[in-house]
mmCIF file of C-alpha atoms in Angstrom:
data_model
loop_
_atom_site.group_PDB
_atom_site.id
_atom_site.type_symbol
_atom_site.label_atom_id
_atom_site.label_comp_id
_atom_site.label_asym_id
_atom_site.label_seq_id
_atom_site.Cartn_x
_atom_site.Cartn_y
_atom_site.Cartn_z
ATOM 1 C CA MET A 1 -27.128 -26.485 -25.826
ATOM 2 C CA ASN A 2 -28.107 -25.021 -22.417
ATOM 3 C CA GLY A 3 -31.664 -23.864 -23.219
ATOM 4 C CA SER A 4 -34.400 -22.482 -21.046
ATOM 5 C CA VAL A 5 -37.003 -24.506 -19.181
ATOM 6 C CA VAL A 6 -39.417 -23.899 -22.067
ATOM 7 C CA ASP A 7 -36.846 -25.241 -24.528
ATOM 8 C CA ILE A 8 -36.464 -28.371 -22.392
ATOM 9 C CA LEU A 9 -40.233 -28.874 -22.249
ATOM 10 C CA ILE A 10 -40.504 -28.545 -26.020
ATOM 11 C CA TYR A 11 -37.577 -30.935 -26.472
ATOM 12 C CA VAL A 12 -39.176 -33.546 -24.180
ATOM 13 C CA PHE A 13 -42.539 -33.194 -25.876
ATOM 14 C CA ASP A 14 -40.991 -33.428 -29.332
ATOM 15 C CA GLN A 15 -38.711 -36.356 -28.484
ATOM 16 C CA TYR A 16 -41.075 -38.459 -26.416
ATOM 17 C CA MET A 17 -44.669 -37.427 -27.017
ATOM 18 C CA LEU A 18 -44.716 -36.762 -30.749
ATOM 19 C CA THR A 19 -42.656 -39.810 -31.666
ATOM 20 C CA ASP A 20 -43.273 -43.529 -31.469
ATOM 21 C CA HIS A 21 -41.745 -43.914 -28.006
ATOM 22 C CA GLU A 22 -43.727 -46.583 -26.208
ATOM 23 C CA VAL A 23 -42.781 -45.325 -22.752
ATOM 24 C CA VAL A 24 -41.335 -42.071 -21.492
ATOM 25 C CA PRO A 25 -38.308 -42.821 -19.290
ATOM 26 C CA GLU A 26 -38.564 -42.476 -15.522
ATOM 27 C CA ARG A 27 -37.657 -39.067 -14.125
ATOM 28 C CA ASP A 28 -34.004 -39.862 -13.278
ATOM 29 C CA ALA A 29 -33.333 -41.501 -16.643
ATOM 30 C CA LEU A 30 -35.052 -38.635 -18.444
ATOM 31 C CA ALA A 31 -32.988 -36.093 -16.477
ATOM 32 C CA ASP A 32 -29.803 -37.934 -17.474
ATOM 33 C CA ASP A 33 -30.927 -38.003 -21.134
ATOM 34 C CA LEU A 34 -31.580 -34.263 -21.040
ATOM 35 C CA GLU A 35 -28.205 -33.530 -19.473
ATOM 36 C CA ARG A 36 -26.531 -35.621 -22.183
ATOM 37 C CA ALA A 37 -28.444 -33.523 -24.727
ATOM 38 C CA GLY A 38 -26.724 -30.459 -23.249
ATOM 39 C CA PHE A 39 -29.301 -28.989 -20.877
ATOM 40 C CA GLY A 40 -28.255 -27.759 -17.432
ATOM 41 C CA ARG A 41 -29.291 -29.845 -14.423
ATOM 42 C CA ALA A 42 -31.105 -27.010 -12.607
ATOM 43 C CA ASP A 43 -33.236 -26.199 -15.668
ATOM 44 C CA VAL A 44 -33.871 -29.909 -16.263
ATOM 45 C CA GLU A 45 -35.159 -30.304 -12.702
ATOM 46 C CA ARG A 46 -37.405 -27.250 -13.070
ATOM 47 C CA ALA A 47 -38.802 -28.584 -16.356
ATOM 48 C CA LEU A 48 -39.478 -32.004 -14.849
ATOM 49 C CA ASP A 49 -41.158 -30.374 -11.842
ATOM 50 C CA TRP A 50 -43.317 -28.364 -14.263
ATOM 51 C CA LEU A 51 -44.385 -31.566 -16.024
ATOM 52 C CA ALA A 52 -45.090 -33.284 -12.704
ATOM 53 C CA ASP A 53 -47.245 -30.339 -11.637
ATOM 54 C CA LEU A 54 -49.155 -30.496 -14.931
ATOM 55 C CA ALA A 55 -50.003 -34.112 -14.173
ATOM 56 C CA GLY A 56 -50.713 -33.312 -10.512
ATOM 57 C CA GLU A 57 -53.877 -33.371 -8.439
ATOM 58 C CA ARG A 58 -54.819 -29.724 -8.932
ATOM 59 C CA HIS A 59 -54.934 -30.181 -12.699
ATOM 60 C CA ARG A 60 -56.784 -33.499 -12.451
ATOM 61 C CA GLU A 61 -59.532 -31.603 -10.609
ATOM 62 C CA ALA A 62 -59.653 -29.039 -13.421
ATOM 63 C CA VAL A 63 -59.853 -31.863 -15.982
ATOM 64 C CA ALA A 64 -62.766 -33.370 -14.040
ATOM 65 C CA GLU A 65 -64.477 -29.973 -14.150
ATOM 66 C CA ILE A 66 -63.926 -29.767 -17.907
ATOM 67 C CA ALA A 67 -65.405 -33.243 -18.369
ATOM 68 C CA SER A 68 -68.448 -32.442 -16.217
ATOM 69 C CA ASP A 69 -69.036 -29.192 -18.122
ATOM 70 C CA ASP A 70 -68.890 -30.948 -21.496
ATOM 71 C CA ASP A 71 -72.625 -31.205 -22.112
ATOM 72 C CA GLY A 72 -72.551 -29.589 -25.527
ATOM 73 C CA ALA A 73 -73.938 -26.294 -24.253
ATOM 74 C CA VAL A 74 -72.160 -23.110 -25.204
ATOM 75 C CA ASP A 75 -70.778 -21.272 -22.196
ATOM 76 C CA ALA A 76 -71.775 -17.671 -21.721
ATOM 77 C CA PRO A 77 -68.992 -15.341 -22.822
ATOM 78 C CA ALA A 78 -66.782 -14.153 -20.015
ATOM 79 C CA ILE A 79 -63.879 -11.761 -19.858
ATOM 80 C CA ARG A 80 -60.703 -12.902 -18.131
ATOM 81 C CA ILE A 81 -59.261 -10.148 -15.977
ATOM 82 C CA TYR A 82 -55.526 -10.594 -15.531
ATOM 83 C CA VAL A 83 -53.977 -9.610 -12.210
ATOM 84 C CA PRO A 84 -50.946 -7.278 -12.236
ATOM 85 C CA HIS A 85 -48.267 -9.981 -11.903
ATOM 86 C CA GLU A 86 -49.861 -11.891 -14.815
ATOM 87 C CA LEU A 87 -49.890 -8.720 -16.912
ATOM 88 C CA GLU A 88 -46.177 -8.289 -16.223
ATOM 89 C CA ARG A 89 -45.324 -11.795 -17.360
ATOM 90 C CA ILE A 90 -47.845 -12.595 -20.107
ATOM 91 C CA SER A 91 -47.563 -10.296 -23.105
ATOM 92 C CA THR A 92 -50.522 -8.603 -24.743
ATOM 93 C CA GLU A 93 -49.857 -10.736 -27.807
ATOM 94 C CA SER A 94 -49.957 -13.947 -25.749
ATOM 95 C CA ARG A 95 -53.155 -12.910 -23.970
ATOM 96 C CA GLY A 96 -54.729 -12.169 -27.339
ATOM 97 C CA TYR A 97 -53.595 -15.515 -28.674
ATOM 98 C CA LEU A 98 -55.180 -17.339 -25.720
ATOM 99 C CA LEU A 99 -58.405 -15.411 -26.303
ATOM 100 C CA GLY A 100 -58.355 -16.453 -29.958
ATOM 101 C CA LEU A 101 -57.893 -20.106 -28.980
ATOM 102 C CA GLU A 102 -60.818 -19.827 -26.604
ATOM 103 C CA GLU A 103 -63.019 -18.138 -29.219
ATOM 104 C CA GLN A 104 -62.225 -20.946 -31.667
ATOM 105 C CA GLY A 105 -63.205 -23.565 -29.115
ATOM 106 C CA ILE A 106 -59.694 -24.987 -28.836
ATOM 107 C CA LEU A 107 -59.422 -23.974 -25.178
ATOM 108 C CA SER A 108 -62.204 -23.926 -22.616
ATOM 109 C CA PRO A 109 -62.094 -21.341 -19.825
ATOM 110 C CA SER A 110 -60.825 -24.045 -17.432
ATOM 111 C CA GLN A 111 -58.085 -25.064 -19.851
ATOM 112 C CA ARG A 112 -57.123 -21.428 -20.344
ATOM 113 C CA GLU A 113 -56.648 -21.179 -16.584
ATOM 114 C CA ILE A 114 -54.398 -24.247 -16.613
ATOM 115 C CA VAL A 115 -52.337 -22.693 -19.418
ATOM 116 C CA ILE A 116 -52.042 -19.426 -17.479
ATOM 117 C CA ASP A 117 -51.053 -21.339 -14.339
ATOM 118 C CA ARG A 118 -48.394 -23.256 -16.266
ATOM 119 C CA LEU A 119 -47.127 -20.031 -17.889
ATOM 120 C CA MET A 120 -46.788 -18.386 -14.493
ATOM 121 C CA ALA A 121 -45.050 -21.479 -13.092
ATOM 122 C CA LEU A 122 -42.311 -21.101 -15.702
ATOM 123 C CA ASP A 123 -41.056 -17.947 -14.026
ATOM 124 C CA ALA A 124 -39.864 -16.783 -17.442
ATOM 125 C CA ASP A 125 -40.395 -13.580 -19.348
ATOM 126 C CA ASP A 126 -39.388 -15.036 -22.704
ATOM 127 C CA VAL A 127 -42.464 -17.037 -23.679
ATOM 128 C CA ASP A 128 -43.229 -15.969 -27.222
ATOM 129 C CA ILE A 129 -46.197 -17.139 -29.291
ATOM 130 C CA GLU A 130 -44.338 -20.122 -30.738
ATOM 131 C CA ARG A 131 -43.453 -21.389 -27.273
ATOM 132 C CA LEU A 132 -46.964 -20.615 -26.028
ATOM 133 C CA LYS A 133 -48.379 -22.833 -28.786
ATOM 134 C CA TRP A 134 -46.234 -25.712 -27.543
ATOM 135 C CA LEU A 135 -47.320 -25.138 -23.938
ATOM 136 C CA VAL A 136 -50.987 -25.173 -24.965
ATOM 137 C CA LEU A 137 -50.341 -28.394 -26.875
ATOM 138 C CA MET A 138 -48.763 -29.913 -23.749
ATOM 139 C CA VAL A 139 -51.730 -28.911 -21.599
ATOM 140 C CA LEU A 140 -54.208 -30.372 -24.094
ATOM 141 C CA SER A 141 -52.196 -33.581 -24.392
ATOM 142 C CA SER A 142 -52.406 -34.054 -20.630
ATOM 143 C CA GLN A 143 -56.205 -34.145 -20.696
ATOM 144 C CA PRO A 144 -58.244 -37.137 -21.795
ATOM 145 C CA GLY A 145 -61.049 -36.522 -24.253
ATOM 146 C CA GLN A 146 -59.403 -33.498 -25.838
ATOM 147 C CA GLU A 147 -58.283 -35.195 -29.039
ATOM 148 C CA HIS A 148 -60.157 -32.793 -31.322
ATOM 149 C CA ALA A 149 -58.825 -29.683 -29.579
ATOM 150 C CA TYR A 150 -55.351 -31.253 -29.553
ATOM 151 C CA ALA A 151 -55.539 -31.929 -33.309
ATOM 152 C CA LEU A 152 -56.607 -28.341 -33.991
ATOM 153 C CA MET A 153 -53.783 -27.004 -31.828
ATOM 154 C CA GLU A 154 -51.279 -29.369 -33.407
ATOM 155 C CA ASN A 155 -52.210 -27.902 -36.794
ATOM 156 C CA LEU A 156 -51.566 -24.409 -35.434
ATOM 157 C CA VAL A 157 -48.184 -25.462 -34.039
ATOM 158 C CA PHE A 158 -46.962 -27.142 -37.192
ATOM 159 C CA ASP A 159 -48.722 -25.027 -39.819
ATOM 160 C CA ASP A 160 -47.618 -21.772 -38.151
ATOM 161 C CA GLN A 161 -51.044 -20.167 -38.380
ATOM 162 C CA ALA A 162 -52.645 -17.844 -35.884
ATOM 163 C CA PRO A 163 -56.176 -18.406 -34.632
ATOM 164 C CA THR A 164 -58.601 -15.927 -36.084
ATOM 165 C CA SER A 165 -61.200 -14.097 -34.041
ATOM 166 C CA HIS A 166 -64.690 -13.786 -35.431
#
């Protein structure tokens, strides 16, 4: 198989998060499972590091910020200015897609920043919209209290629809 880190992340999410698995295996067992599935060890380790970082302290702080900002008030519109290295790695189409998700209320500005951070951590230039959808779904699934946003995003992933800007 020998897929990219993004392919491994999607595989893990599909196999363990979207199914009836009671418990996700420990890191070493999961790495062995992924190698048996045909993924290379170096990419497996990078994917598992990516997942560990998503669950890490920095993102828990962002989740706490999201929870404290959730008072029902509408945030003032803001424009996200991408720095040059983000512009090189995140396509215009992907940036537009993230904006659409934010306009629809699926992503908050803080969640958008987590998604951008996780995109940049991939160190990959091949993240198309389909893979971006999965990454957004992974970010939302890692945050408590985001069931509605997760359900909306899940519909976009599986129904293959694009968010519409109004």
